Coordinates of C-alpha atoms and ligand atoms in Angstrom, one line a residue:
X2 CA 3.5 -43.6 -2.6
X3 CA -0.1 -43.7 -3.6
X4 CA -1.6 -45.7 -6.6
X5 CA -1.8 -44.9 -10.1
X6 CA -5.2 -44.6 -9.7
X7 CA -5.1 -42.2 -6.6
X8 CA -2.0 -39.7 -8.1
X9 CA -4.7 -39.7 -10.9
X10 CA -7.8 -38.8 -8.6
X11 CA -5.3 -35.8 -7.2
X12 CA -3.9 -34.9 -10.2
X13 CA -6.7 -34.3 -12.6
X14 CA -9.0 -32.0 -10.8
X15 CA -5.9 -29.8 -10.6
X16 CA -5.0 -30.4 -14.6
X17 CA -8.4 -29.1 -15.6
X18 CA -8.6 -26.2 -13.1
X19 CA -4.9 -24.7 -14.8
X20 CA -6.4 -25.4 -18.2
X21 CA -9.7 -23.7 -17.6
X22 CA -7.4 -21.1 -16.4
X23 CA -5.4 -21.0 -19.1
X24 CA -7.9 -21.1 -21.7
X25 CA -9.5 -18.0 -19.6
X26 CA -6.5 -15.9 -19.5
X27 CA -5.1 -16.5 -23.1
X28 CA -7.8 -18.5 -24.6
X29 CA -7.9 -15.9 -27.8
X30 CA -3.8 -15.6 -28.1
X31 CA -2.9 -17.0 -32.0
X32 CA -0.2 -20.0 -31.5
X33 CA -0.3 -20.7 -35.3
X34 CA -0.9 -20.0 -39.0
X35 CA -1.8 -22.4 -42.2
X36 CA -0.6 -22.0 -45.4
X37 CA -2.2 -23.6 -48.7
X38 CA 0.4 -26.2 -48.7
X39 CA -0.2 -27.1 -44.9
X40 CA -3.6 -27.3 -45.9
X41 CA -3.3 -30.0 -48.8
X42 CA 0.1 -31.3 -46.7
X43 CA -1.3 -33.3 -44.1
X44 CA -1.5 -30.0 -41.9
X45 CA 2.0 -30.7 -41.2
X46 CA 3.1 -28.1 -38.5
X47 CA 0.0 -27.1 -38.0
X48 CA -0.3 -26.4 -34.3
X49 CA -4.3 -27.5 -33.3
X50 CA -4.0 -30.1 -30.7
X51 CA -2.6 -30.6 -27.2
X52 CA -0.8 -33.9 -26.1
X53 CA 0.7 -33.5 -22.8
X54 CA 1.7 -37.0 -22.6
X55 CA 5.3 -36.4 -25.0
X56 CA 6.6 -33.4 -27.1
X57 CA 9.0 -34.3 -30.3
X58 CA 11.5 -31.5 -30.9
X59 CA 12.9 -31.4 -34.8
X60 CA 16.2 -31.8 -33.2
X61 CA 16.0 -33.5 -29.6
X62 CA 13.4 -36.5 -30.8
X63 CA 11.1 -38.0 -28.0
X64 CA 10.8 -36.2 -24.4
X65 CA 8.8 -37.9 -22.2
X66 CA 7.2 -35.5 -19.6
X67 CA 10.0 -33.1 -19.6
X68 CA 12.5 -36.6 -19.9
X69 CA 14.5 -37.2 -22.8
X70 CA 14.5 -40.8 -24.1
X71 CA 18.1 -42.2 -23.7
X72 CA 17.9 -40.8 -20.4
X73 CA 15.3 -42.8 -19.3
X74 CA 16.1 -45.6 -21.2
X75 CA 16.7 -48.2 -18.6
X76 CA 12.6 -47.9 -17.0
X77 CA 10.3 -50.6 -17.5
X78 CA 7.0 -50.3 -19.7
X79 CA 4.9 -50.0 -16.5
X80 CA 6.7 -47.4 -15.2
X81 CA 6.5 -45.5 -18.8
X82 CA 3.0 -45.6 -18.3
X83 CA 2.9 -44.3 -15.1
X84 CA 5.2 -41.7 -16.2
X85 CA 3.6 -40.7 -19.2
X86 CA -0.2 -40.5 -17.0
X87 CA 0.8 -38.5 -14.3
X88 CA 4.7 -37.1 -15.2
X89 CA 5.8 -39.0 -11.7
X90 CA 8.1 -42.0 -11.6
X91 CA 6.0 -44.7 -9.1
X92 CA 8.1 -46.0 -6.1
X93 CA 8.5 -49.5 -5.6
X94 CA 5.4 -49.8 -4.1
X95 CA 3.2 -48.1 -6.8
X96 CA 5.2 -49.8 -9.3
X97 CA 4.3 -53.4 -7.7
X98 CA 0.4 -52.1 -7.7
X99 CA 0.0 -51.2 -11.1
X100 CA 2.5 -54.8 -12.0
X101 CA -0.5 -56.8 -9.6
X102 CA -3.7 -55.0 -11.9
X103 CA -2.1 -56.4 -15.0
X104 CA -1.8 -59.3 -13.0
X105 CA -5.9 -59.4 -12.3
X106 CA -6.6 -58.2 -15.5
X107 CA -4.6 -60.1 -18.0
X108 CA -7.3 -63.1 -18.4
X109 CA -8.3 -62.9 -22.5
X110 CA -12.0 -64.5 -22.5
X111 CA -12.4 -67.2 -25.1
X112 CA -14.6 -65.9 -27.6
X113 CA -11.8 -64.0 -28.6
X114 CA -9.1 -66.6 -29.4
X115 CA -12.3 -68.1 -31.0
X116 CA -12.6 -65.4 -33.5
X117 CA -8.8 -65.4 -33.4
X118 CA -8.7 -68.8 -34.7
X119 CA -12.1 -68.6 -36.8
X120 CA -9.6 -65.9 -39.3
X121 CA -8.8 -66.6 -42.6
X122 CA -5.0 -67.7 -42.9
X123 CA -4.3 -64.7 -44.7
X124 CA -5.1 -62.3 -42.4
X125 CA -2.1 -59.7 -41.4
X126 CA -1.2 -60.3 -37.8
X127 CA -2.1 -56.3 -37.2
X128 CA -5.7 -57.0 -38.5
X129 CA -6.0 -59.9 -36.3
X130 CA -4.9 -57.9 -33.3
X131 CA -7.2 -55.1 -34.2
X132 CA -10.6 -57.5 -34.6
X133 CA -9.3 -58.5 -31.0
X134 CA -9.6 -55.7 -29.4
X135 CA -12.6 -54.6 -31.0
X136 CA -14.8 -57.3 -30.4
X137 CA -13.8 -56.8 -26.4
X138 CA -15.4 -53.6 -26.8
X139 CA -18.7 -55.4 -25.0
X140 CA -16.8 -55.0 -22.2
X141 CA -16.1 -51.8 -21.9
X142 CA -17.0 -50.1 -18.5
X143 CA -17.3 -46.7 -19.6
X144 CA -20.3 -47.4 -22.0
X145 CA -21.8 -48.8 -19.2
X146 CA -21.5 -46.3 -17.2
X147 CA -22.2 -43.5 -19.8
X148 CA -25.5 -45.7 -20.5
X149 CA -26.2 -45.4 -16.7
X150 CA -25.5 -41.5 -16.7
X151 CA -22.3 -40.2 -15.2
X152 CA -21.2 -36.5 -15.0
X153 CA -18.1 -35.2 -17.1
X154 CA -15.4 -34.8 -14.3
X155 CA -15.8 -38.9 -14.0
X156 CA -15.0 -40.1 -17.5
X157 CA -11.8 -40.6 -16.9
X158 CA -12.1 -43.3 -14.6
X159 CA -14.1 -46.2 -16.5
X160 CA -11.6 -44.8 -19.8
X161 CA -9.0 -46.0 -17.0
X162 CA -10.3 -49.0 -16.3
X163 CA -11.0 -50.1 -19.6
X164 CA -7.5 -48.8 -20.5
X165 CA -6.1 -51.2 -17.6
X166 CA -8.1 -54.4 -18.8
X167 CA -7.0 -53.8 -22.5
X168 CA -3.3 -53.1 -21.9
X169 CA -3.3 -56.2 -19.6
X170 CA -4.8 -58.2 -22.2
X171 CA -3.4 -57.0 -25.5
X172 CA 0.2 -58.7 -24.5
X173 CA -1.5 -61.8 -24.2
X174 CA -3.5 -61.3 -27.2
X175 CA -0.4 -60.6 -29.4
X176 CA 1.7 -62.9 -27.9
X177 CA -1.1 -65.7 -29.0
X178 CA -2.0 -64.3 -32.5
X179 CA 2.4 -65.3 -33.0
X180 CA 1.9 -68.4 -31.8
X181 CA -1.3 -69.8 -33.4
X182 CA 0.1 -67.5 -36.1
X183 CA 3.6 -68.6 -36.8
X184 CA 4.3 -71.5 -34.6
X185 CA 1.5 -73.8 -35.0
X186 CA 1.3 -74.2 -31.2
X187 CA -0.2 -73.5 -28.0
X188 CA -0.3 -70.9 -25.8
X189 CA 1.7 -69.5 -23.2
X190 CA -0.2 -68.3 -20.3
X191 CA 0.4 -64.6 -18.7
X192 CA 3.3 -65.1 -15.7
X193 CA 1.5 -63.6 -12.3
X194 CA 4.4 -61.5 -10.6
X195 CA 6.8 -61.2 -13.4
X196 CA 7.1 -57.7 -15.2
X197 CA 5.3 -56.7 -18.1
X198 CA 7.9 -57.0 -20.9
X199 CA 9.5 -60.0 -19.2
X200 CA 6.1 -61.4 -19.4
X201 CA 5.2 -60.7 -23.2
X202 CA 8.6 -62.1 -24.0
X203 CA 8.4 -65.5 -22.4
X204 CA 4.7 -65.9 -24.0
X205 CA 6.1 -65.3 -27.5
X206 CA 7.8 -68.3 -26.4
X207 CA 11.4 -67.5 -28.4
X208 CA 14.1 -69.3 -26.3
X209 CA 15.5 -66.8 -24.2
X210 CA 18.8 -68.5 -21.9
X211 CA 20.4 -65.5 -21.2
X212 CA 17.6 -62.9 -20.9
X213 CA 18.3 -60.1 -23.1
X214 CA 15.6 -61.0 -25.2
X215 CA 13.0 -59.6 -22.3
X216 CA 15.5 -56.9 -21.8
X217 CA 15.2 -56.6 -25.4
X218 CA 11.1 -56.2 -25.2
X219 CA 11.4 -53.7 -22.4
X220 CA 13.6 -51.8 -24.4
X221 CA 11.1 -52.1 -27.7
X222 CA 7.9 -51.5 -25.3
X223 CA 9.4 -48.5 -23.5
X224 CA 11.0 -46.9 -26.9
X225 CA 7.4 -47.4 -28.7
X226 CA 5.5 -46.0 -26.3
X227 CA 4.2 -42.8 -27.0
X228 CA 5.7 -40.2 -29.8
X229 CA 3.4 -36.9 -28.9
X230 CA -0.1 -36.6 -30.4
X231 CA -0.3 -35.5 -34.2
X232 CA 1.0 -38.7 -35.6
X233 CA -1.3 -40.9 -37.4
X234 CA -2.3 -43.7 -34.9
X235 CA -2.3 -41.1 -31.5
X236 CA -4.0 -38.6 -33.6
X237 CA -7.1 -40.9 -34.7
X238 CA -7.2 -42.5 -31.5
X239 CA -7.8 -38.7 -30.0
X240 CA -10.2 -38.0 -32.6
X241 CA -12.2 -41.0 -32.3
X242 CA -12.2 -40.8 -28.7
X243 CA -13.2 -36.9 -29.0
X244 CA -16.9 -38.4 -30.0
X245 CA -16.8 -40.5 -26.6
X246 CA -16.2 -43.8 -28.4
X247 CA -15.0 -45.9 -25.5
X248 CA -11.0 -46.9 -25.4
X249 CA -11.6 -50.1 -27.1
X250 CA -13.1 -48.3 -30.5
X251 CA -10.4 -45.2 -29.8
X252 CA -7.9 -47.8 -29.4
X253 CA -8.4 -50.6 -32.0
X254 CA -9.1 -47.1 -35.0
X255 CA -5.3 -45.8 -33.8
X256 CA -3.9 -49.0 -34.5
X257 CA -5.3 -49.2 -38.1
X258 CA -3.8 -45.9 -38.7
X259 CA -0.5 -47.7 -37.5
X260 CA -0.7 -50.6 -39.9
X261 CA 0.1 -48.3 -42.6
X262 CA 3.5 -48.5 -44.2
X263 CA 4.3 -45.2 -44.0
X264 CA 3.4 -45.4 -40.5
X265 CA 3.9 -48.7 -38.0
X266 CA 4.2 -50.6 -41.1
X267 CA 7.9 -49.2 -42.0
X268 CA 9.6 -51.5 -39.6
X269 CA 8.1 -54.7 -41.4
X270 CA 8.9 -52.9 -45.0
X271 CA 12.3 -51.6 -43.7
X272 CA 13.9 -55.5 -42.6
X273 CA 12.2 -56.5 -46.0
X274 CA 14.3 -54.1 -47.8
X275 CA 17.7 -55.1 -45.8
X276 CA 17.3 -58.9 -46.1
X277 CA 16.3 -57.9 -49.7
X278 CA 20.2 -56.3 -49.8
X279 CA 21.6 -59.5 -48.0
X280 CA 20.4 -62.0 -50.6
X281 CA 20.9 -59.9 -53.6
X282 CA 24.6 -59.1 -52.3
X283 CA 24.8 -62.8 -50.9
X284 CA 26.2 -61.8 -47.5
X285 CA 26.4 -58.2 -45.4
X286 CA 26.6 -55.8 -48.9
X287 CA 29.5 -53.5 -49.6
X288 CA 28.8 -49.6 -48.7
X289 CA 29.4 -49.0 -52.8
X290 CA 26.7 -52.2 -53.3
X291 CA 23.9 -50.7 -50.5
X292 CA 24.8 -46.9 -52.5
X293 CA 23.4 -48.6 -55.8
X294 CA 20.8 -50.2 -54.1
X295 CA 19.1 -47.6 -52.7
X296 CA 19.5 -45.2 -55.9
X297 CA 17.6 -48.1 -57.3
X298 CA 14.7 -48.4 -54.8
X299 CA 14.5 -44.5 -54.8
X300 CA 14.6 -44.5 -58.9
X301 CA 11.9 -47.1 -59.0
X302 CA 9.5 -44.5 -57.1
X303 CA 9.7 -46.4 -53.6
X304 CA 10.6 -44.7 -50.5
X305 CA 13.4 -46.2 -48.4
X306 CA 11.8 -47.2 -45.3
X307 CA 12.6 -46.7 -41.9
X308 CA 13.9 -43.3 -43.0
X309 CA 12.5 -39.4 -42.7
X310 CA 10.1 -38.3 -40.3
X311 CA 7.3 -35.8 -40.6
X312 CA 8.9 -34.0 -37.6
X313 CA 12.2 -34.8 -36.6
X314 CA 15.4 -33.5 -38.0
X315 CA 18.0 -35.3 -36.4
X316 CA 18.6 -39.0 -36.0
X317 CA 15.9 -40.7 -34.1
X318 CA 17.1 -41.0 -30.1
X319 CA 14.9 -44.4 -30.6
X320 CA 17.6 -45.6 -33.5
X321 CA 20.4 -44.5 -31.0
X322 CA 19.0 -46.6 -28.4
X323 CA 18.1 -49.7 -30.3
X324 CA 21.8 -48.8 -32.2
X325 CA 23.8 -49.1 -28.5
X326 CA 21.8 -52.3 -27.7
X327 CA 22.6 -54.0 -30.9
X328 CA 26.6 -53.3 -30.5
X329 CA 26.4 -54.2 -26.7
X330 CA 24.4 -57.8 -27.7
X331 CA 24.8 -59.1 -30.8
X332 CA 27.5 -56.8 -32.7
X333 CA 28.9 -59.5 -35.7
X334 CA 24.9 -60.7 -36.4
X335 CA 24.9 -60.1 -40.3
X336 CA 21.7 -58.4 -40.5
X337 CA 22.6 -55.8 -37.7
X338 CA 26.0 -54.9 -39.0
X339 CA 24.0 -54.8 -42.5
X340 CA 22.0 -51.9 -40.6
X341 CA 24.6 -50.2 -39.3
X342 CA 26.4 -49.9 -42.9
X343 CA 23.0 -48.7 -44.6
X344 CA 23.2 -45.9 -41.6
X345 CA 26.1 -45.4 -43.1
X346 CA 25.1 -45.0 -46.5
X347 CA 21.7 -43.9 -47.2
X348 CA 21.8 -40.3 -45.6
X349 CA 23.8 -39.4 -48.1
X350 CA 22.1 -40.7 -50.7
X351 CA 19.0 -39.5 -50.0
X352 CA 20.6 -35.7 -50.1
X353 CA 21.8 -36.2 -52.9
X354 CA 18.4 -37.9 -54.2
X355 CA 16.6 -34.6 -52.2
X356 CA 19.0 -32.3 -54.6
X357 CA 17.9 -34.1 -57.9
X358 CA 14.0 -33.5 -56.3
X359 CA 14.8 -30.1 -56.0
X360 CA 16.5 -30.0 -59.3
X361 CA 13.1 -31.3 -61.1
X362 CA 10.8 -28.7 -58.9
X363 CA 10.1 -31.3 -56.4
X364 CA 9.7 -30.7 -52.8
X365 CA 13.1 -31.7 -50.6
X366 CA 13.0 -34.8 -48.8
X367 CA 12.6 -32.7 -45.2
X368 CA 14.9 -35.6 -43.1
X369 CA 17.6 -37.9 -44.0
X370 CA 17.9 -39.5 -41.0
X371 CA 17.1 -42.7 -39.6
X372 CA 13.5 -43.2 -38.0
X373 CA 12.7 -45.8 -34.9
X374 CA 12.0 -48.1 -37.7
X375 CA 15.2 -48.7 -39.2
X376 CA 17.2 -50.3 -36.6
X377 CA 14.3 -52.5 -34.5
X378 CA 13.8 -55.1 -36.7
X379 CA 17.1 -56.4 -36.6
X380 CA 17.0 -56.8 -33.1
X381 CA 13.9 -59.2 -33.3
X382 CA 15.4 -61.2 -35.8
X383 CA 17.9 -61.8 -34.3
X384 CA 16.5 -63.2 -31.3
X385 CA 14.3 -65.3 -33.8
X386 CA 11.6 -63.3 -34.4
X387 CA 11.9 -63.6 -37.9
X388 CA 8.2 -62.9 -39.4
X389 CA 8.4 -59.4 -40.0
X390 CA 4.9 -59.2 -40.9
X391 CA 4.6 -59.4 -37.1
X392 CA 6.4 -56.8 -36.3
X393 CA 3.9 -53.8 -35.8
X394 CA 1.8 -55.7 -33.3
X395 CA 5.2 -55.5 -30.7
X396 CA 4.9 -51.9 -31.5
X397 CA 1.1 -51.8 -31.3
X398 CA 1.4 -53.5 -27.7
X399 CA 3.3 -50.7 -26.6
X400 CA 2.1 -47.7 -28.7
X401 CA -1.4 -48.9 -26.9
X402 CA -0.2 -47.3 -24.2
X403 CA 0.7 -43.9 -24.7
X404 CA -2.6 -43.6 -26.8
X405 CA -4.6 -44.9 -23.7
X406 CA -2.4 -42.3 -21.7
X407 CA -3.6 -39.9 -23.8
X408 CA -7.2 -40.8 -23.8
X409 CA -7.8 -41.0 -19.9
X410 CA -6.1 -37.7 -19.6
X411 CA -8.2 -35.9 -22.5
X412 CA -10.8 -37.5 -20.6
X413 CA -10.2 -35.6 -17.6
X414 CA -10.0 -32.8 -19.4
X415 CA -13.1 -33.2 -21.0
X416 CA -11.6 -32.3 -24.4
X417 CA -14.2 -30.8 -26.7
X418 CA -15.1 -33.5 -29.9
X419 CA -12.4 -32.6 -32.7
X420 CA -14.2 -31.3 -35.5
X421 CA -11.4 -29.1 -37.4
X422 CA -13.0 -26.9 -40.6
X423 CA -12.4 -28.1 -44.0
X424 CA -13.1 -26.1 -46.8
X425 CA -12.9 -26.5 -50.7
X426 CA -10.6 -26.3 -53.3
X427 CA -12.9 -23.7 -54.8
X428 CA -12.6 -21.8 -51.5
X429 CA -9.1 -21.8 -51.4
X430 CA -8.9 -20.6 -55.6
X431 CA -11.1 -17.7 -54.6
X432 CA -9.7 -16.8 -51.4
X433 CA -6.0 -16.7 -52.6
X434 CA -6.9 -14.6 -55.9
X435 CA -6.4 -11.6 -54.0
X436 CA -3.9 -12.5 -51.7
X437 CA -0.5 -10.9 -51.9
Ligands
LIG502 N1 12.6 -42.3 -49.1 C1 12.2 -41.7 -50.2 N2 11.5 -40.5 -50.3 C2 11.3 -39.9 -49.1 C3 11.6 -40.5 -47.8 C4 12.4 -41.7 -47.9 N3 12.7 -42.4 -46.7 N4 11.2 -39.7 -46.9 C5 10.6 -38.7 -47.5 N5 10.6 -38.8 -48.8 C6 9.9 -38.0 -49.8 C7 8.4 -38.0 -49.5 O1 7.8 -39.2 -50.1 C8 7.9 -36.8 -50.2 O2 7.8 -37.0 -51.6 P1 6.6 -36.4 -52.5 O3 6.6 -34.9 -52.2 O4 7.0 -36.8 -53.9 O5 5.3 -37.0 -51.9 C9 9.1 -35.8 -50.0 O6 10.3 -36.7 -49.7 C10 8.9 -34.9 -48.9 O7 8.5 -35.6 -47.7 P2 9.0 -35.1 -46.3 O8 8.5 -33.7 -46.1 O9 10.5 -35.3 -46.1 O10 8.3 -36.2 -45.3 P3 6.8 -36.3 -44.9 O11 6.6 -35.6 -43.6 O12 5.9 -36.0 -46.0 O13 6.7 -37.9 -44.7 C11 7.5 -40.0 -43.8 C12 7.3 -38.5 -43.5 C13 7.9 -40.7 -42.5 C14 6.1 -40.6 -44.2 C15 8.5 -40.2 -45.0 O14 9.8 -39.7 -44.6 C16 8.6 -41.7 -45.4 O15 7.8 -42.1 -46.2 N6 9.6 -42.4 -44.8 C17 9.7 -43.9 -45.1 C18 8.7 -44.6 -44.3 C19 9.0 -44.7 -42.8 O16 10.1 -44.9 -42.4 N7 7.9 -44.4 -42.0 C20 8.0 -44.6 -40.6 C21 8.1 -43.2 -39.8 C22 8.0 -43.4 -38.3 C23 6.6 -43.8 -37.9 O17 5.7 -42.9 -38.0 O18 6.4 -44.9 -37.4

């Protein structure tokens, strides 16, 4: 099978011919309406942008290029990636290319442990990996090249390159920023030949005798990956890159977005809030004590994290997954059974919470479920990964990649800059007046 690189040089050309058809034959069909409340609401629902990377049905969760998660469950990260550029699994061969790029690539210069090091002690592990990847941005080919002149139809091949040197880098980076971080000590070098989750686990440098924890990090890296295009981090990565920002300033902006705690962020809050249970309860807490619990969190105006989701209705495939790895490895570990009992528990509570909104004129709470975030972090703590304040950079190394899939292929498709219209509340109070 050919390359990444040369499905991509096949496949693109083709991609933007069937969209400029599209957009030809149907360009002026309406696929959507706002409302007022869409408007001030975050434009949830609001269909404006195209991510053909990932779609998230209410009710199915994560399909990956026509794939459904748990199906594909068992692939590696690199293959993901291939999967989620060009909607083909690579054969052995292709798979072994794109494992020997990351191989040639993965070499993080010294100025930026430097600057790594040079950080206040204070800094949050997701700002640290952020400045990283921003001060790289000197060497990103496709300013060069746009600097030089290039025409459109090539954009997508520096984004590309750039895309390969910072996702071969950024396991390095984060696997550093834990050590200098959390464990005082040196660091582990990038393993030539050995996979790319099996490598970011062995530089984190957790003992590992058995090997689930890198089956563990596949896992987390493949789950992570990409989750369509509207959500915070994928959607300000697209928008940044819309301007032609290179990958490094489209890529280091989605990850701030992703460092929020309604965002990436819930996984560190959401193993806060179950060791938080643990000690208060002093041990694995009772269904009756985790009930009272979260009445109280919800009462005290906080939101119980690692549940609800903008768009998903159902449990999160992600929560299954991580769920049916917990029981297979590591099913009597305290702070996973503690997980599995607030699944229990807090769905309910949070109708019943919803009903008492809705009671008081507040809006429903739109998803009781559990989100990706609610399960994960048990996983890494148990494997001693226990500084949760980590956690969104293991998600930010694999998240890079589905908004770097995303870039190259907007890229090829020249997407036009994102510039949706805003208008004013005064707009709205005169347009609606005479509205039925
Ligand atoms: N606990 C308490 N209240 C919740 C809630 C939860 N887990 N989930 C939603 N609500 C509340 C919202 O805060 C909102 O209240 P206000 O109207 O008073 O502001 C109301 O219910 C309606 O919200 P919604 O339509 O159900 O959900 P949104 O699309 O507005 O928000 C999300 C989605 C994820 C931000 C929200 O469910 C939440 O804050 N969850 C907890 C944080 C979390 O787990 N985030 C990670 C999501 C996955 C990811 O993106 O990484």
């Amino acid at each position: 099978m050919a390359t990444l690189q040369e499905v991509l040089q096949e496949q693109i050309p083709k991609y933007r011919d069937g969209i400029k058809k599209l957009l030809r034959e149907h360009g002026d069909k309406v696929i959507s309406q706002v409302t007022v409340a869409q408007a001030y609401g975050g434009m949830r629902g609001v269909k404006g942008m195209i991510c053909d990377t990932s779609v998230v049905g209410p009710d199915t969760g994560l399909i990956v290029r026509g794939r459904p998660l748990l199906e594909i469950k068992e692939l590696w990260p690199e293959e993901i990636f291939f999967l989620l550029l060009t909607g083909e699994l690579p054969d052995a061969d292709a798979k072994a290319a794109l494992q020997q790029e990351f191989d040639r690539r993965s070499q993080v210069p010294e100025y930026v442990w430097d600057l790594l090091r040079a950080m206040p002690p204070d800094s949050h592990p997701m700002c640290m990996l952020d400045t990283a990847i921003l001060v790289m941005e000197r060497e990103s080919i496709f300013r060069e090249w746009y600097h030089k002149g290039m025409k459109k139809e090539d954009y997508w091949v520096p984004t590309l390159d750039d895309a390969l040197n910072i996702l071969a880098r950024l396991p390095v980076i984060a696997a550093g920023i834990y050590r200098m971080r959390y464990k005082g000590s040196s660091l582990i070098h990038w393993t030539h030949g050995l996979d790319f989750g099996a490598n970011f686990a062995n530089m984190l440098g957790l003992p590992d005798p058995t090997g689930s924890f890198a089956k563990l990090m596949r896992l987390y890296l493949n789950f992570h990956a990409d989750h369509e295009g509207g959500n915070v981090s994928a959607n300000t990565c697209h928008t940044v890159g819309s301007s032609l920002s290179d990958a490094y300033y489209s890529i280091s902006a989605g990850l701030n977005g992703l460092a929020g705690p309604l965002h990436g962020l819930a996984n560190q809050e959401c193993l806060g809030w179950i060791l938080e249970t643990i000690e208060k309860f002093d041990g694995v807490p009772s269904e009756e004590q985790l009930r009272e619990y979260a009445f109280k969190t919800l009462n005290s105006g906080q939101v119980i994290p690692g549940y609800g989701h903008a768009v998903l209705r159902v449990t999160d495939p992600r929560f299954t997954g991580f769920h049916d790895f917990g029981v297979d490895h590591l099913p009597n570990d305290p702070v996973f059974k503690t997980v599995e009992r607030v699944f229990k528990v807090v769905p309910k509570v949070l109708e019943e919470f919803s009903a008492e909104r809705v009671k008081a004129g507040k809006n429903p709470i739109a998803n009781v479920w559990p989100n990706v975030d609610a399960g994960s972090g048990a996983l890494l703590y148990h494997y001693g990964m226990t500084e949760f304040p980590y956690y969104t950079v293991v998600f930010s190394v694999s998240r890079a990649m589905g908004m770097l899939a995303q870039l190259i292929l907007n890229r090829g498709l020249g997407t036009a800059i994102t510039r949706p219209k805003s208008v004013s509340t005064e707009w709205i109070k005169k347009t609606v007046k005479d509205m039925k």
